[in-house]
Amino acid sequence: MSPVKLSAKEGVLNFLNKYDCFLFDCDGVLWLGDQLLPKVIETLNFLRSQGKKLIFVTNNSTKSRVQYVEKFKKFGLNVNKEEIFGSSYASCIYLEKFLNFDKSKKVWVFGESGIEQELKEIGIESIGGTDPALNVEFSNDNHFLKPDPTVGAVIVGLTTHINYLKMAATLQYLLNLEIPFIATNIDSTYPSNGMILPGAGSIIQSVATCSHRTPIACGKPNQNMLDVIVAAHGINRERTCMVGDRLNTDMIFGLDGGLGTLLVLTGIESEENVFKQEKDKQPLYYADKLGDIYEFLNEA
Amino acid sequence: MSPVKLSAKEGVLNFLNKYDCFLFDCDGVLWLGDQLLPKVIETLNFLRSQGKKLIFVTNNSTKSRVQYVEKFKKFGLNVNKEEIFGSSYASCIYLEKFLNFDKSKKVWVFGESGIEQELKEIGIESIGGTDPALNVEFSNDNHFLKPDPTVGAVIVGLTTHINYLKMAATLQYLLNLEIPFIATNIDSTYPSNGMILPGAGSIIQSVATCSHRTPIACGKPNQNMLDVIVAAHGINRERTCMVGDRLNTDMIFGLDGGLGTLLVLTGIESEENVFKQEKDKQPLYYADKLGDIYEFLNEA
């Protein structure tokens, strides 16, 4: 079946009837940089009014869900913490529920406060992370290089505060193969201020290289993220649709997970790209923008 | 042919007759950490007295050859700059001779002063590197993120002063596929103070990941290093022997390059390891230590 474009009221109604739950990628779908996209508020309000479940999924690990709620608020979007799934939260839940982490142990964090805060919320102590004692000139007798025996896992995510001491200290933990190595997400880059900047994957690859280990990745398109969401919300995959702006992450994430898929063209993809994809990697639906759902339903 | 152990005077004489030039790995061969190994000075003096050419090869890119001469001096070893081949020097010569670098252009350095000094010696200007203006908190409007149009190459090596600004600025150059991407060496780790620390390869992999590029590697066991040495010294490969303490770097470097090979057991390998290797990866010769050359020649 060829991708169906949402281009009139009837098509939108058919689409909505198929799903009870929608997972949304955020940047490129709800907003673009610091600009809210048209009719997003109206569309989300309409979906809520119809009893649809909404979940917002982001690979950004630098913010916790609480910090994300604030970000949504700035766009005039009211969401609650439970509706948000960031990759740091997904990593913590994966550790807790899928790896049955012993909570008397600590987690070594190589990343930002998003990871630390989510760990704290589920009652796990962390070390490393944003500790200012780590922001020092490297010397090979620094006490952080002596692994703390109470550490039982390592979580690595994007940080713009990478330094050699953090890399070397993380390596000392990863040399112990009994300590799980979790990556919030493995995006190699992200766009910022019209530039391409190194993503979480670049930070993670530095310590993956020296430890000769491959991390368990918890962000899109890795299915660990979806497994965590399904477990947390008890959703029915067949009645759930992934909405995103990227074919190779969001749409693959949905397709691999057995979800419906809606690509919106407000991000990096064009209509042409949709049909250039191999058949089995094409989304089920696509639309010029998310707000079309509201606009077509309200047209004369 | 099985590896031959140097274990008596006659064997040593046969070995020495086959070669006019010896390439030495340093740590584990000449010294171990800060300890000179036995009879190294006597062996090197003897080889010189026989008119043999000696070249010292190291993957350590943080020091220039001039800085290495000082290091040798501390061990009581007198060598001159021309006898030393560090991976930063090899990278600079590779750029100059093999890539015919336009010297009116600059090199962006992500690494230590060893690279900067070697570039300066061959008359190439560098930027980045140890510039203290790079040791600042990251912000996406930092002027280093605007690529300098006069930069014509990037050299990356080990640095314990990695930060996100240096990673991000290096990426901006690597996004231009016309700018060659040179790595001094790709060792994933190195030993220090009884620990394993992240090596040049871990630094390089961070920017290789976000740029989706593979560097030209100039250190052992990569043959670019040997090609540079052969070009600089005009040596005859068949009459040259690589002496080292590691099967998977030094010995592979020599074997791949068509050199003779002598493994010494003063570093990380054991006699057992020699014979565990596949036949075509075994060294031609091995010895308990380099100083055995002197000792066997002087035995009664």
CSV table of C-alpha atoms in Angstrom, one decimal, chain A residues 108-111 127-128 134 138 140 144-148 151 153-156 162-181 203-214, chain B residues 158 160 187-192 194-203:
chain,number,residue,atom,x,y,z
A,108,TRP,CA,27.8,6.7,37.1
A,109,VAL,CA,26.6,9.4,34.8
A,110,PHE,CA,28.5,10.9,31.8
A,111,GLY,CA,26.0,13.4,30.7
A,127,ILE,CA,27.6,10.2,40.9
A,128,GLY,CA,29.7,11.9,38.2
A,134,LEU,CA,35.0,16.8,37.5
A,138,PHE,CA,43.3,15.9,34.0
A,140,ASN,CA,46.3,10.4,36.4
A,144,PHE,CA,37.6,9.8,40.2
A,145,LEU,CA,39.8,7.3,38.3
A,146,LYS,CA,39.4,4.9,41.2
A,147,PRO,CA,36.1,3.2,40.5
A,148,ASP,CA,33.5,3.5,43.3
A,151,VAL,CA,28.4,1.8,41.2
A,153,ALA,CA,25.6,0.9,36.0
A,154,VAL,CA,26.8,3.6,33.6
A,155,ILE,CA,24.5,6.0,31.7
A,156,VAL,CA,26.0,8.2,28.9
A,162,ILE,CA,32.9,16.6,28.0
A,163,ASN,CA,36.5,16.4,29.3
A,164,TYR,CA,39.2,13.9,29.5
A,165,LEU,CA,38.7,13.2,33.2
A,166,LYS,CA,35.1,12.3,32.6
A,167,MET,CA,36.1,10.0,29.6
A,168,ALA,CA,38.8,8.3,31.6
A,169,ALA,CA,36.7,7.8,34.7
A,170,THR,CA,33.8,6.4,32.6
A,171,LEU,CA,36.3,4.0,31.0
A,172,GLN,CA,37.4,2.7,34.4
A,173,TYR,CA,33.8,1.6,35.1
A,174,LEU,CA,33.2,0.2,31.6
A,175,LEU,CA,36.3,-2.0,31.9
A,176,ASN,CA,34.2,-4.0,34.4
A,177,LEU,CA,32.0,-6.0,32.0
A,178,GLU,CA,29.5,-6.7,34.7
A,179,ILE,CA,28.5,-3.0,34.7
A,180,PRO,CA,25.8,-2.3,32.1
A,181,PHE,CA,26.6,0.5,29.6
A,203,ILE,CA,30.2,11.4,23.1
A,204,ILE,CA,29.2,7.8,23.5
A,205,GLN,CA,31.5,6.6,20.7
A,206,SER,CA,34.5,8.1,22.5
A,207,VAL,CA,34.1,5.8,25.5
A,208,ALA,CA,32.7,2.9,23.4
A,209,THR,CA,36.0,2.9,21.4
A,210,CYS,CA,38.4,2.7,24.4
A,211,SER,CA,36.2,0.2,26.3
A,212,HIS,CA,35.6,-1.9,23.2
A,213,ARG,CA,31.9,-2.1,24.2
A,214,THR,CA,28.6,-1.4,22.5
B,158,LEU,CA,45.6,12.4,21.5
B,160,THR,CA,43.8,15.3,27.5
B,187,ASP,CA,45.3,3.4,19.4
B,188,SER,CA,42.1,3.1,21.4
B,189,THR,CA,43.9,3.1,24.7
B,190,TYR,CA,47.3,3.5,26.3
B,191,PRO,CA,48.6,2.3,29.7
B,192,SER,CA,49.5,4.9,32.3
B,194,GLY,CA,48.8,1.1,36.1
B,195,MET,CA,45.6,2.1,34.4
B,196,ILE,CA,44.1,1.9,30.9
B,197,LEU,CA,43.3,5.4,29.6
B,198,PRO,CA,41.5,6.6,26.4
B,199,GLY,CA,43.9,6.8,23.5
B,200,ALA,CA,44.0,8.9,20.4
B,201,GLY,CA,41.5,6.6,18.7
B,202,SER,CA,38.9,7.5,21.3
B,203,ILE,CA,39.3,11.3,20.7
